[in-house]
Short mmCIF file of C-alpha atoms in Angstrom, two decimals:
data_model
loop_
_atom_site.label_atom_id
_atom_site.label_comp_id
_atom_site.label_asym_id
_atom_site.label_seq_id
_atom_site.Cartn_x
_atom_site.Cartn_y
_atom_site.Cartn_z
CA UNK A 198 127.56 21.64 -0.62
CA UNK A 199 125.23 22.33 2.28
CA UNK A 200 122.60 25.07 1.72
CA UNK A 201 123.98 27.12 4.59
CA UNK A 202 127.42 27.09 3.03
CA UNK A 203 125.97 28.26 -0.28
CA UNK A 204 124.09 31.05 1.49
CA UNK A 205 127.32 32.04 3.25
CA UNK A 206 128.89 32.47 -0.19
CA UNK A 207 126.07 34.83 -1.17
CA UNK A 208 126.62 36.82 2.00
CA UNK A 209 130.34 36.93 1.26
CA UNK A 210 129.42 38.19 -2.25
CA UNK A 211 131.39 35.35 -3.79
CA UNK A 212 130.36 34.49 -7.34
CA UNK A 213 131.04 30.89 -6.45
CA UNK A 214 127.58 31.07 -4.86
CA UNK A 215 126.00 31.02 -8.34
CA UNK A 216 128.20 28.14 -9.44
CA UNK A 217 127.24 26.09 -6.39
CA UNK A 218 123.56 27.01 -6.76
CA UNK A 219 123.60 25.94 -10.37
CA UNK A 220 125.33 22.68 -9.52
CA UNK A 221 122.91 21.77 -6.77
CA UNK A 222 119.63 23.26 -7.97
CA UNK A 223 120.13 23.90 -11.69
CA UNK A 224 118.21 20.86 -12.85
CA UNK A 225 115.45 21.45 -10.27
CA UNK A 226 114.96 25.04 -11.49
CA UNK A 227 115.16 23.98 -15.13
CA UNK A 228 112.54 21.33 -14.45
CA UNK A 229 110.12 23.95 -13.09
CA UNK A 230 110.85 26.43 -15.88
CA UNK A 231 110.58 23.88 -18.68
CA UNK A 232 107.11 22.85 -17.52
CA UNK A 233 105.94 26.44 -17.91
CA UNK A 234 107.94 27.45 -20.98
CA UNK A 235 107.92 25.10 -23.94
CA UNK A 236 111.10 26.58 -25.40
CA UNK A 237 114.19 25.17 -23.63
CA UNK A 238 116.27 28.29 -24.25
CA UNK A 239 113.54 30.38 -22.58
CA UNK A 240 113.65 27.98 -19.67
CA UNK A 241 117.42 28.41 -19.45
CA UNK A 242 116.96 32.18 -19.44
CA UNK A 243 114.44 31.94 -16.62
CA UNK A 244 116.89 29.89 -14.59
CA UNK A 245 119.55 32.56 -15.20
CA UNK A 246 117.07 35.24 -14.11
CA UNK A 247 116.49 33.19 -10.98
CA UNK A 248 120.20 33.23 -10.12
CA UNK A 249 120.35 36.95 -10.75
CA UNK A 250 117.37 37.55 -8.47
CA UNK A 251 118.83 35.33 -5.79
CA UNK A 252 122.07 37.32 -6.02
CA UNK A 253 120.13 40.57 -5.56
CA UNK A 254 117.92 39.31 -2.74
CA UNK A 255 120.56 37.52 -0.65
CA UNK A 256 121.60 39.38 1.43
CA UNK A 257 119.66 40.78 3.17
CA UNK A 258 117.34 37.78 2.91
CA UNK A 259 118.46 34.43 4.19
CA UNK A 260 115.85 31.90 3.02
CA UNK A 261 114.97 29.18 5.50
CA UNK A 262 114.54 26.66 2.73
CA UNK A 263 116.73 27.53 -0.21
CA UNK A 264 115.17 25.02 -2.64
CA UNK A 265 111.63 26.39 -2.43
CA UNK A 266 112.96 29.96 -2.45
CA UNK A 267 114.67 29.26 -5.78
CA UNK A 268 111.65 27.33 -7.04
CA UNK A 269 109.35 30.27 -6.43
CA UNK A 270 111.71 32.69 -8.14
CA UNK A 271 112.00 30.38 -11.15
CA UNK A 272 108.28 29.94 -11.35
CA UNK A 273 107.61 33.68 -11.29
CA UNK A 274 110.27 34.45 -13.88
CA UNK A 275 108.98 31.68 -16.12
CA UNK A 276 105.38 32.89 -15.93
CA UNK A 277 106.49 36.47 -16.63
CA UNK A 278 108.54 35.32 -19.59
CA UNK A 279 105.70 33.19 -20.90
CA UNK A 280 103.37 36.18 -20.54
CA UNK A 281 105.80 38.41 -22.43
CA UNK A 282 106.28 35.86 -25.20
CA UNK A 283 102.57 35.38 -25.71
CA UNK A 284 101.47 39.00 -25.21
CA UNK A 285 98.60 39.81 -27.55
CA UNK A 286 98.20 36.27 -28.81
CA UNK A 287 96.89 33.03 -27.47
CA UNK A 288 99.73 30.98 -26.14
CA UNK A 289 100.23 27.29 -26.36
CA UNK A 290 101.69 24.48 -24.34
CA UNK A 291 101.19 23.47 -20.75
CA UNK A 292 100.86 27.00 -19.36
CA UNK A 293 97.96 27.84 -21.64
CA UNK A 294 96.26 24.65 -20.47
CA UNK A 295 96.78 25.67 -16.84
CA UNK A 296 95.32 29.09 -17.50
CA UNK A 297 92.35 27.65 -19.35
CA UNK A 298 91.66 25.36 -16.41
CA UNK A 299 91.98 28.17 -13.89
CA UNK A 300 89.58 30.37 -15.89
CA UNK A 301 86.69 28.71 -14.10
CA UNK A 302 88.01 29.91 -10.72
CA UNK A 303 88.16 33.61 -11.56
CA UNK A 304 85.87 36.32 -12.87
CA UNK A 305 88.35 37.14 -15.59
CA UNK A 306 88.48 40.90 -15.23
CA UNK A 307 91.95 42.37 -14.88
CA UNK A 308 92.35 43.80 -11.40
CA UNK A 309 95.34 45.88 -10.42
CA UNK A 310 98.13 43.65 -9.18
CA UNK A 311 98.74 45.51 -5.98
CA UNK A 312 100.81 44.25 -3.08
CA UNK A 313 97.66 44.11 -0.99
CA UNK A 314 95.84 41.99 -3.55
CA UNK A 315 98.83 39.64 -3.84
CA UNK A 316 99.00 39.24 -0.07
CA UNK A 317 95.27 38.63 0.24
CA UNK A 318 95.37 36.10 -2.55
CA UNK A 319 98.39 34.37 -1.02
CA UNK A 320 96.75 34.02 2.38
CA UNK A 321 93.47 32.87 0.82
CA UNK A 322 95.32 30.23 -1.18
CA UNK A 323 97.28 29.10 1.86
CA UNK A 324 94.10 28.77 3.93
CA UNK A 325 92.37 26.93 1.11
CA UNK A 326 95.25 24.52 0.55
CA UNK A 327 95.59 23.76 4.26
CA UNK A 328 91.95 22.72 4.41
CA UNK A 329 92.31 20.23 1.57
CA UNK A 330 92.90 16.54 2.20
CA UNK A 331 96.58 15.79 1.71
CA UNK A 332 96.02 13.77 -1.43
CA UNK A 333 93.98 16.52 -3.12
CA UNK A 334 96.51 19.17 -2.08
CA UNK A 335 99.37 17.14 -3.51
CA UNK A 336 97.59 16.65 -6.82
CA UNK A 337 96.53 20.31 -6.99
CA UNK A 338 100.02 21.67 -6.29
CA UNK A 339 101.69 19.24 -8.68
CA UNK A 340 99.39 20.70 -11.34
CA UNK A 341 99.26 24.41 -10.54
CA UNK A 342 102.54 25.01 -8.79
CA UNK A 343 104.85 22.58 -10.57
CA UNK A 344 102.85 22.62 -13.84
CA UNK A 345 103.03 18.83 -14.13
CA UNK A 346 100.86 17.16 -16.74
CA UNK A 347 98.01 14.93 -15.58
CA UNK A 348 99.97 11.91 -16.72
CA UNK A 349 103.01 12.93 -14.68
CA UNK A 350 100.80 13.47 -11.63
CA UNK A 351 99.24 10.05 -12.10
CA UNK A 352 102.70 8.49 -12.24
CA UNK A 353 103.89 10.37 -9.17
CA UNK A 354 100.85 9.65 -7.01
CA UNK A 355 99.81 6.21 -8.22
CA UNK A 356 96.35 7.53 -9.12
CA UNK A 357 94.80 6.93 -12.51
CA UNK A 358 94.59 9.80 -15.00
CA UNK A 359 90.83 9.89 -14.53
CA UNK A 360 91.16 10.16 -10.78
CA UNK A 361 93.67 13.01 -11.16
CA UNK A 362 91.35 14.76 -13.58
CA UNK A 363 88.43 14.41 -11.21
CA UNK A 364 90.37 15.66 -8.16
CA UNK A 365 91.50 18.70 -10.15
CA UNK A 366 87.97 19.47 -11.34
CA UNK A 367 86.56 19.13 -7.84
CA UNK A 368 89.29 21.22 -6.23
CA UNK A 369 89.00 23.98 -8.84
CA UNK A 370 85.29 24.17 -8.13
CA UNK A 371 85.99 24.48 -4.41
CA UNK A 372 88.66 27.11 -5.06
CA UNK A 373 86.24 29.15 -7.18
CA UNK A 374 83.73 29.10 -4.31
CA UNK A 375 86.43 30.13 -1.84
CA UNK A 376 87.67 33.01 -3.95
CA UNK A 377 84.13 34.21 -4.54
CA UNK A 378 83.35 34.04 -0.83
CA UNK A 379 86.48 36.03 0.00
CA UNK A 380 85.75 38.66 -2.65
CA UNK A 381 88.83 37.80 -4.64
CA UNK A 382 87.29 36.35 -7.74
CA UNK B 231 91.18 38.66 -11.11
CA UNK B 232 92.53 36.85 -14.15
CA UNK B 233 93.74 33.29 -14.40
CA UNK B 234 97.35 34.42 -14.80
CA UNK B 235 97.13 36.44 -11.59
CA UNK B 236 95.80 33.34 -9.87
CA UNK B 237 98.53 31.16 -11.39
CA UNK B 238 101.17 33.59 -10.17
CA UNK B 239 99.47 33.65 -6.78
CA UNK B 240 100.48 30.03 -6.29
CA UNK B 241 104.09 31.18 -6.15
CA UNK B 242 103.33 32.81 -2.81
CA UNK B 243 102.16 29.74 -0.99
CA UNK B 244 103.96 28.57 2.11
CA UNK B 245 107.11 26.53 1.64
CA UNK B 246 105.95 23.90 4.08
CA UNK B 247 103.06 23.04 1.74
CA UNK B 248 105.57 22.47 -1.05
CA UNK B 249 107.72 20.35 1.22
CA UNK B 250 104.60 18.33 2.01
CA UNK B 251 104.16 17.67 -1.74
CA UNK B 252 107.74 16.44 -1.97
CA UNK B 253 107.17 14.21 1.04
CA UNK B 254 103.93 12.84 -0.37
CA UNK B 255 105.43 12.00 -3.74
CA UNK B 256 108.45 10.56 -1.94
CA UNK B 257 106.16 8.53 0.31
CA UNK B 258 104.35 7.24 -2.74
CA UNK B 259 107.64 5.94 -4.12
CA UNK B 260 108.39 4.42 -0.74
CA UNK B 261 104.96 2.78 -0.54
CA UNK B 262 105.45 1.37 -3.98
CA UNK B 263 108.64 -0.32 -2.94
CA UNK B 264 107.40 -1.22 0.56
CA UNK B 265 105.41 -4.31 1.47
CA UNK B 266 105.79 -7.94 0.69
CA UNK B 267 107.61 -9.32 -2.26
CA UNK B 268 105.57 -11.47 -4.56
CA UNK B 269 107.76 -14.52 -4.50
CA UNK B 270 106.49 -17.65 -6.16
CA UNK B 271 105.41 -17.28 -9.72
CA UNK B 272 103.83 -20.71 -9.68
CA UNK B 273 102.28 -20.54 -13.08
CA UNK B 274 105.55 -19.60 -14.76
CA UNK B 275 107.35 -22.33 -12.84
CA UNK B 276 104.73 -24.85 -13.80
CA UNK B 277 104.98 -23.93 -17.46
CA UNK B 278 108.75 -24.18 -17.30
CA UNK B 279 108.50 -27.58 -15.63
CA UNK B 280 106.05 -28.84 -18.24
CA UNK B 281 108.35 -27.65 -21.00
CA UNK B 282 111.21 -29.56 -19.45
CA UNK B 283 109.09 -32.66 -19.02
CA UNK B 284 107.79 -32.78 -22.55
CA UNK B 285 111.19 -31.74 -23.89
CA UNK B 286 109.78 -29.90 -26.84
CA UNK B 287 110.40 -26.43 -28.20
CA UNK B 288 107.42 -24.22 -27.61
CA UNK B 289 107.43 -20.45 -28.10
CA UNK B 290 107.43 -18.97 -24.61
CA UNK B 291 104.43 -16.73 -24.01
CA UNK B 292 105.38 -13.39 -22.48
CA UNK B 293 103.09 -11.75 -19.94
CA UNK B 294 102.99 -8.77 -17.55
CA UNK B 295 102.97 -11.17 -14.61
CA UNK B 296 106.55 -12.11 -15.47
CA UNK B 297 107.60 -8.52 -14.85
CA UNK B 298 106.01 -8.08 -11.41
CA UNK B 299 108.70 -7.48 -8.77
CA UNK B 300 106.50 -6.29 -5.90
CA UNK B 301 102.83 -7.13 -5.35
CA UNK B 302 100.65 -4.92 -3.11
CA UNK B 303 97.32 -6.37 -4.17
CA UNK B 304 96.29 -7.69 -0.77
CA UNK B 305 97.09 -4.47 1.02
CA UNK B 306 95.35 -1.85 -1.06
CA UNK B 307 93.31 0.98 0.42
CA UNK B 308 90.70 2.75 -1.64
CA UNK B 309 91.65 6.33 -2.35
CA UNK B 310 88.05 7.42 -2.44
CA UNK B 311 86.77 5.59 0.59
CA UNK B 312 85.87 8.81 2.39
CA UNK B 313 84.67 10.63 -0.68
CA UNK B 314 81.35 9.00 -1.40
CA UNK B 315 79.55 12.33 -1.55
CA UNK B 316 80.97 15.74 -2.08
CA UNK B 317 79.79 19.03 -0.64
CA UNK B 318 81.19 22.32 -1.77
CA UNK B 319 81.93 25.41 0.26
CA UNK B 320 78.99 27.25 -1.23
CA UNK B 321 76.67 24.62 0.28
CA UNK B 322 75.90 22.80 -2.96
CA UNK B 323 76.45 19.10 -3.32
CA UNK B 324 77.33 17.01 -6.28
CA UNK B 325 76.96 13.37 -7.11
CA UNK B 326 80.30 11.85 -7.86
CA UNK B 327 80.95 11.10 -11.50
CA UNK B 328 81.28 7.50 -12.48
CA UNK B 329 84.73 6.70 -11.29
CA UNK B 330 85.70 3.29 -10.09
CA UNK B 331 87.15 3.70 -6.61
CA UNK B 332 90.80 3.13 -7.11
CA UNK B 333 93.80 2.42 -4.96
CA UNK B 334 96.07 5.27 -3.91
CA UNK B 335 99.23 3.29 -4.49
CA UNK B 336 100.00 1.06 -7.41
CA UNK B 337 99.00 -2.53 -6.84
CA UNK B 338 101.99 -3.98 -8.59
CA UNK B 339 105.49 -2.78 -9.30
CA UNK B 340 106.84 -3.99 -12.62
CA UNK B 341 110.39 -4.32 -13.80
CA UNK B 342 111.18 -2.41 -16.98
CA UNK B 343 114.66 -3.88 -17.14
CA UNK B 344 114.00 -7.57 -17.67
CA UNK B 345 111.71 -10.52 -17.13
CA UNK B 346 111.63 -12.60 -13.97
CA UNK B 347 114.87 -14.45 -13.40
CA UNK B 348 117.09 -12.07 -15.38
CA UNK B 349 119.99 -10.45 -13.49
CA UNK B 350 118.48 -6.97 -13.97
CA UNK B 351 115.11 -8.13 -12.60
CA UNK B 352 116.71 -9.81 -9.58
CA UNK B 353 118.86 -6.74 -8.95
CA UNK B 354 115.83 -4.41 -9.00
CA UNK B 355 113.92 -6.70 -6.64
CA UNK B 356 116.81 -6.80 -4.17
CA UNK B 357 117.26 -3.02 -4.41
CA UNK B 358 113.57 -2.27 -3.77
CA UNK B 359 113.51 -4.59 -0.77
CA UNK B 360 116.66 -2.99 0.58
CA UNK B 361 115.45 0.60 0.03
CA UNK B 362 112.12 -0.08 1.75
CA UNK B 363 113.86 -1.46 4.78
CA UNK B 364 116.48 1.30 4.76
CA UNK B 365 113.92 4.13 4.55
CA UNK B 366 111.89 2.63 7.37
CA UNK B 367 115.02 2.49 9.50
CA UNK B 368 116.14 5.99 8.46
CA UNK B 369 113.01 7.99 7.55
CA UNK B 370 114.73 11.37 7.80
CA UNK B 371 117.56 10.51 5.43
CA UNK B 372 115.72 11.54 2.24
CA UNK B 373 115.35 15.12 3.40
CA UNK B 374 118.86 15.60 4.67
CA UNK B 375 121.41 17.71 2.85
CA UNK B 376 124.30 15.98 4.55
CA UNK B 377 125.15 13.53 1.81
CA UNK B 378 126.46 14.47 -1.63
CA UNK B 379 126.09 11.61 -4.10
CA UNK B 380 129.32 10.72 -5.84
CA UNK B 381 129.19 11.66 -9.51
CA UNK B 382 129.00 8.08 -10.76
CA UNK B 383 125.90 7.47 -8.63
CA UNK B 384 123.80 10.51 -9.47
CA UNK B 385 121.28 8.31 -11.31
CA UNK B 386 120.62 6.21 -8.24
CA UNK B 387 118.38 7.35 -5.36
CA UNK B 388 121.12 7.07 -2.73
CA UNK B 389 120.92 9.20 0.39
CA UNK B 390 123.95 7.84 2.19
CA UNK B 391 127.24 6.07 1.66
CA UNK B 392 125.58 2.89 2.89
CA UNK B 393 123.15 3.05 -0.04
CA UNK B 394 125.99 3.71 -2.48
CA UNK B 395 127.75 0.63 -1.09
CA UNK B 396 124.57 -1.37 -1.63
CA UNK B 397 124.49 -0.29 -5.29
CA UNK B 398 128.04 -1.57 -5.68
CA UNK B 399 127.18 -4.81 -3.89
CA UNK B 400 124.19 -5.45 -6.16
CA UNK B 401 126.18 -4.62 -9.31
CA UNK B 402 128.90 -7.02 -8.26
CA UNK B 403 126.45 -9.79 -7.24
CA UNK B 404 124.49 -9.71 -10.51
CA UNK B 405 127.30 -8.76 -12.89
CA UNK B 406 125.82 -5.34 -13.73
CA UNK B 407 127.47 -1.99 -14.42
CA UNK B 408 126.55 1.57 -13.45
CA UNK B 409 124.71 3.75 -15.96
CA UNK B 410 127.30 6.50 -15.68
CA UNK B 411 126.62 10.18 -16.17
CA UNK B 412 123.51 11.17 -18.07
CA UNK B 413 123.04 13.73 -20.78
CA UNK B 414 119.68 15.50 -20.95
CA UNK B 415 118.72 16.03 -24.58
CA UNK B 416 116.13 18.73 -24.96
CA UNK B 417 114.95 18.50 -28.56
CA UNK B 418 114.63 16.46 -31.73
CA UNK B 419 117.86 17.88 -33.18
CA UNK B 420 119.75 16.71 -30.11
CA UNK B 421 118.12 13.29 -30.29
CA UNK B 422 119.14 12.98 -33.92
CA UNK B 423 122.67 14.19 -33.25
CA UNK B 424 123.03 11.46 -30.64
CA UNK B 425 121.58 8.75 -32.87
CA UNK B 426 118.49 8.33 -30.75
CA UNK B 427 116.02 9.22 -33.48
CA UNK B 428 116.84 5.80 -34.94
CA UNK B 429 114.40 4.27 -32.47
CA UNK B 430 111.56 5.59 -34.61
CA UNK B 431 110.88 4.41 -38.13
CA UNK B 432 111.74 6.89 -40.86
CA UNK B 433 108.15 7.81 -41.70
CA UNK B 434 107.38 8.83 -38.14
CA UNK B 435 107.71 12.49 -37.11
CA UNK B 436 107.45 12.78 -33.33
CA UNK B 437 106.55 15.98 -31.52
CA UNK B 438 108.21 17.21 -28.32
CA UNK B 439 110.97 14.63 -28.80
CA UNK B 440 113.52 14.60 -25.97
CA UNK B 441 115.35 12.20 -23.70
CA UNK B 442 118.23 11.13 -21.50
CA UNK B 443 121.32 9.35 -22.73
CA UNK B 444 123.42 7.50 -20.19
CA UNK B 445 127.14 7.06 -20.48
CA UNK B 446 126.82 3.29 -20.97
CA UNK B 447 124.54 3.78 -24.01
CA UNK B 448 121.22 3.11 -22.28
CA UNK B 449 118.69 5.85 -22.87
CA UNK B 450 115.14 7.11 -22.36
CA UNK B 451 113.30 8.71 -25.28
CA UNK B 452 110.03 10.60 -24.87
CA UNK B 453 107.70 12.37 -27.25
CA UNK B 454 104.30 12.52 -28.86
CA UNK B 455 102.92 10.77 -31.92
CA UNK B 456 99.89 11.91 -33.85
CA UNK B 457 97.76 9.43 -35.76
CA UNK B 458 95.02 10.08 -38.25
CA UNK B 459 92.68 7.85 -40.21
CA UNK B 460 91.12 4.94 -38.36
CA UNK B 461 92.67 5.92 -35.05
CA UNK B 462 92.68 9.70 -34.79
CA UNK B 463 94.67 10.15 -31.62
CA UNK B 464 97.69 11.86 -30.12
CA UNK B 465 99.70 9.70 -27.76
CA UNK B 466 102.70 10.37 -25.54
CA UNK B 467 105.35 7.72 -25.35
CA UNK B 468 108.26 7.08 -23.03
CA UNK B 469 110.76 4.48 -24.18
CA UNK B 470 113.24 3.03 -21.69
CA UNK B 471 115.94 1.41 -23.81
CA UNK B 472 118.24 -0.12 -21.23
CA UNK B 473 121.25 -2.36 -21.60
CA UNK B 474 120.57 -5.70 -19.96
CA UNK B 475 123.81 -5.58 -18.01
CA UNK B 476 123.12 -2.11 -16.59
CA UNK B 477 121.79 -1.52 -13.08
CA UNK B 478 118.62 0.53 -13.57
CA UNK B 479 116.29 1.29 -10.66
CA UNK B 480 113.38 2.95 -12.47
CA UNK B 481 110.24 0.83 -12.28
CA UNK B 482 106.59 0.94 -13.30
CA UNK B 483 103.57 1.01 -10.95
CA UNK B 484 100.39 -0.53 -12.33
CA UNK B 485 96.87 -0.98 -11.02
CA UNK B 486 94.44 -3.62 -12.18
CA UNK B 487 96.68 -5.72 -14.37
CA UNK B 488 93.59 -7.83 -15.05
CA UNK B 489 92.10 -4.85 -16.91
CA UNK B 490 94.85 -5.06 -19.50
CA UNK B 491 94.43 -7.13 -22.61
CA UNK B 492 97.79 -8.81 -23.18
CA UNK B 493 99.13 -10.52 -26.25
CA UNK B 494 102.38 -11.29 -28.01
CA UNK B 495 103.19 -9.61 -31.29
CA UNK B 496 105.99 -9.89 -33.79
CA UNK B 497 107.47 -6.46 -34.48
CA UNK B 498 108.27 -5.28 -37.99
CA UNK B 499 111.94 -6.02 -37.34
CA UNK B 500 111.13 -9.52 -36.13
CA UNK B 501 111.28 -9.32 -32.33
CA UNK B 502 108.76 -10.98 -30.08
CA UNK B 503 106.96 -8.20 -28.19
CA UNK B 504 104.63 -8.26 -25.21
CA UNK B 505 101.81 -5.77 -25.75
CA UNK B 506 99.25 -4.75 -23.12
CA UNK B 507 96.39 -2.30 -23.50
CA UNK B 508 93.59 -0.87 -21.44
CA UNK B 509 91.49 2.22 -22.11
CA UNK B 510 94.13 4.57 -20.68
CA UNK B 511 97.54 3.03 -21.17
CA UNK B 512 99.42 0.96 -23.69
CA UNK B 513 102.57 -1.00 -22.81
CA UNK B 514 105.14 -2.52 -25.13
CA UNK B 515 108.03 -4.70 -23.97
CA UNK B 516 110.70 -6.02 -26.31
CA UNK B 517 113.88 -7.89 -25.55
CA UNK B 518 116.59 -7.88 -28.15
CA UNK B 519 120.19 -9.12 -27.98
CA UNK B 520 121.62 -6.66 -25.50
CA UNK B 521 118.76 -4.50 -24.36
CA UNK B 522 115.40 -4.54 -22.66
CA UNK B 523 113.02 -2.00 -24.14
CA UNK B 524 109.83 -0.79 -22.46
CA UNK B 525 107.48 1.74 -24.01
CA UNK B 526 104.69 3.35 -22.01
CA UNK B 527 101.94 4.94 -24.08
CA UNK B 528 99.44 7.42 -22.68
CA UNK B 529 96.75 9.50 -24.26
CA UNK B 530 97.19 13.23 -24.80
CA UNK B 531 93.91 15.02 -23.99
CA UNK B 532 92.29 17.22 -26.58
CA UNK B 533 92.32 21.01 -26.35
CA UNK B 534 89.43 20.88 -23.86
CA UNK B 535 91.45 18.55 -21.63
CA UNK B 536 89.08 15.70 -22.43
CA UNK B 537 90.39 12.15 -22.51
CA UNK B 538 88.40 10.01 -24.89
CA UNK B 539 90.27 6.81 -24.07
CA UNK B 540 92.14 4.34 -26.20
CA UNK B 541 90.18 2.24 -28.67
CA UNK B 542 89.46 -1.29 -27.50
CA UNK B 543 91.34 -2.68 -30.44
CA UNK B 544 94.63 -4.55 -30.43
CA UNK B 545 95.44 -3.22 -33.88
CA UNK B 546 95.72 0.28 -32.39
CA UNK B 547 98.65 -0.64 -30.14
CA UNK B 548 100.22 -2.76 -32.86
CA UNK B 549 100.12 0.33 -35.09
CA UNK B 550 101.89 2.33 -32.35
CA UNK B 551 104.41 -0.50 -31.91
CA UNK B 552 105.14 -0.45 -35.64
CA UNK B 553 106.36 3.16 -35.29
CA UNK B 554 109.40 1.95 -33.35
CA UNK B 555 112.59 0.22 -34.34
CA UNK B 556 113.85 -2.36 -31.86
CA UNK B 557 117.15 -3.39 -33.39
CA UNK B 558 120.05 -3.68 -30.98
CA UNK B 559 122.04 -0.46 -30.72
CA UNK B 560 124.47 -2.02 -28.23
CA UNK B 561 127.41 -2.02 -30.56
CA UNK B 562 126.84 1.40 -32.07
#
């Protein structure tokens, strides 16, 4: 079913919207969630949370690109769930690796997660990513947005694992400098 | 700011950047299947001719070259051509680490469904040629929502009815069948329940064991194996265990085949295997009665994300190979 038709179902408050969303994007959302959460049932729960959020947000929102809208919701729910599951203890799996890698980009002190801070961070990240060569941006987003392993990135881009590792190291270093310069570190 | 706040921050990036990632990874697939087909395998032909001439039975030596379906070697572009020196935003510069400039796309595309001349190999080669040409003619088709793949074709990258028809044409031409629906198996219990844990010998306990089972009985099994003793290493494996008469379009991109040490090895259950190893990847190919089995082995980095590389020792990959069972599951 076409995305617009699915969105029409949401606007009509038809529960068929969830069925169609699951059919078309269920595996895509599960793929994102399962890279962040090592437990498959947690990943399933995150996907369900995604559908619930989509149901609450549409209407009034009508996403221009439904796939990335769902992807972002799934990603946020998965990170929140991972955070909840590992509260007070060191986590494991791919997400812990991502966080360990990103440690070098941030000062590490907990700052209040205000709307303003989120917006500033989002625009800084967008500016930073737009300046990157396409290849580096692709590798960086496959790692830190889609939570792909270095091996998966190598397979998807045709680069060697060492090249992927190097691009990630270099881009993290650049990101740290950017965040510091913009007072966001 | 903490790393988790930063990680969550990535969720707010613009959709068009994400679409660009999809396009880039899609383009990579396209580039892999684009370009000239490596046609004459003169060496293989010469060997075959010599065998016919001398009329004697010689064990045929398997090699990676017999799996190459597309060769890009003459058209490669260095990925790091413009990156000879690196300056950072804070004004500092850094000398590049010792990395051999490498190609951005894989030099060679290898069949993981059969050796040169087999119906599955020929079918893959025809499909890749067709897809390349089709995508060039219809570049927008991959990002269109207009076409819903019929259920029986969900495992094939078809973006239009014309592509579905091509799948049927190839199946009919080479006597192959469709894979059918696939079942995603998320854990070791599921793998065991579906009989797929039989691909590992009894003493082996894989981690993160999961896979896909196709309706026709072909399957993909993935997981991690931990070794101790002489070779203290954790490796990830992905086994494609595909029926020879199935049409399977997944393929393998490889750079620098010449960097691989290749040799033939007799598996514990008596099959002739092709093994190939470099410092980053191990490859195992086994053909049994009804199936073609390919196993791709990669290193799992340590907790500091450091790759120490595979040992330059054939025995290491033979030890990994001995963890698998290659008997034919076709009739089970």
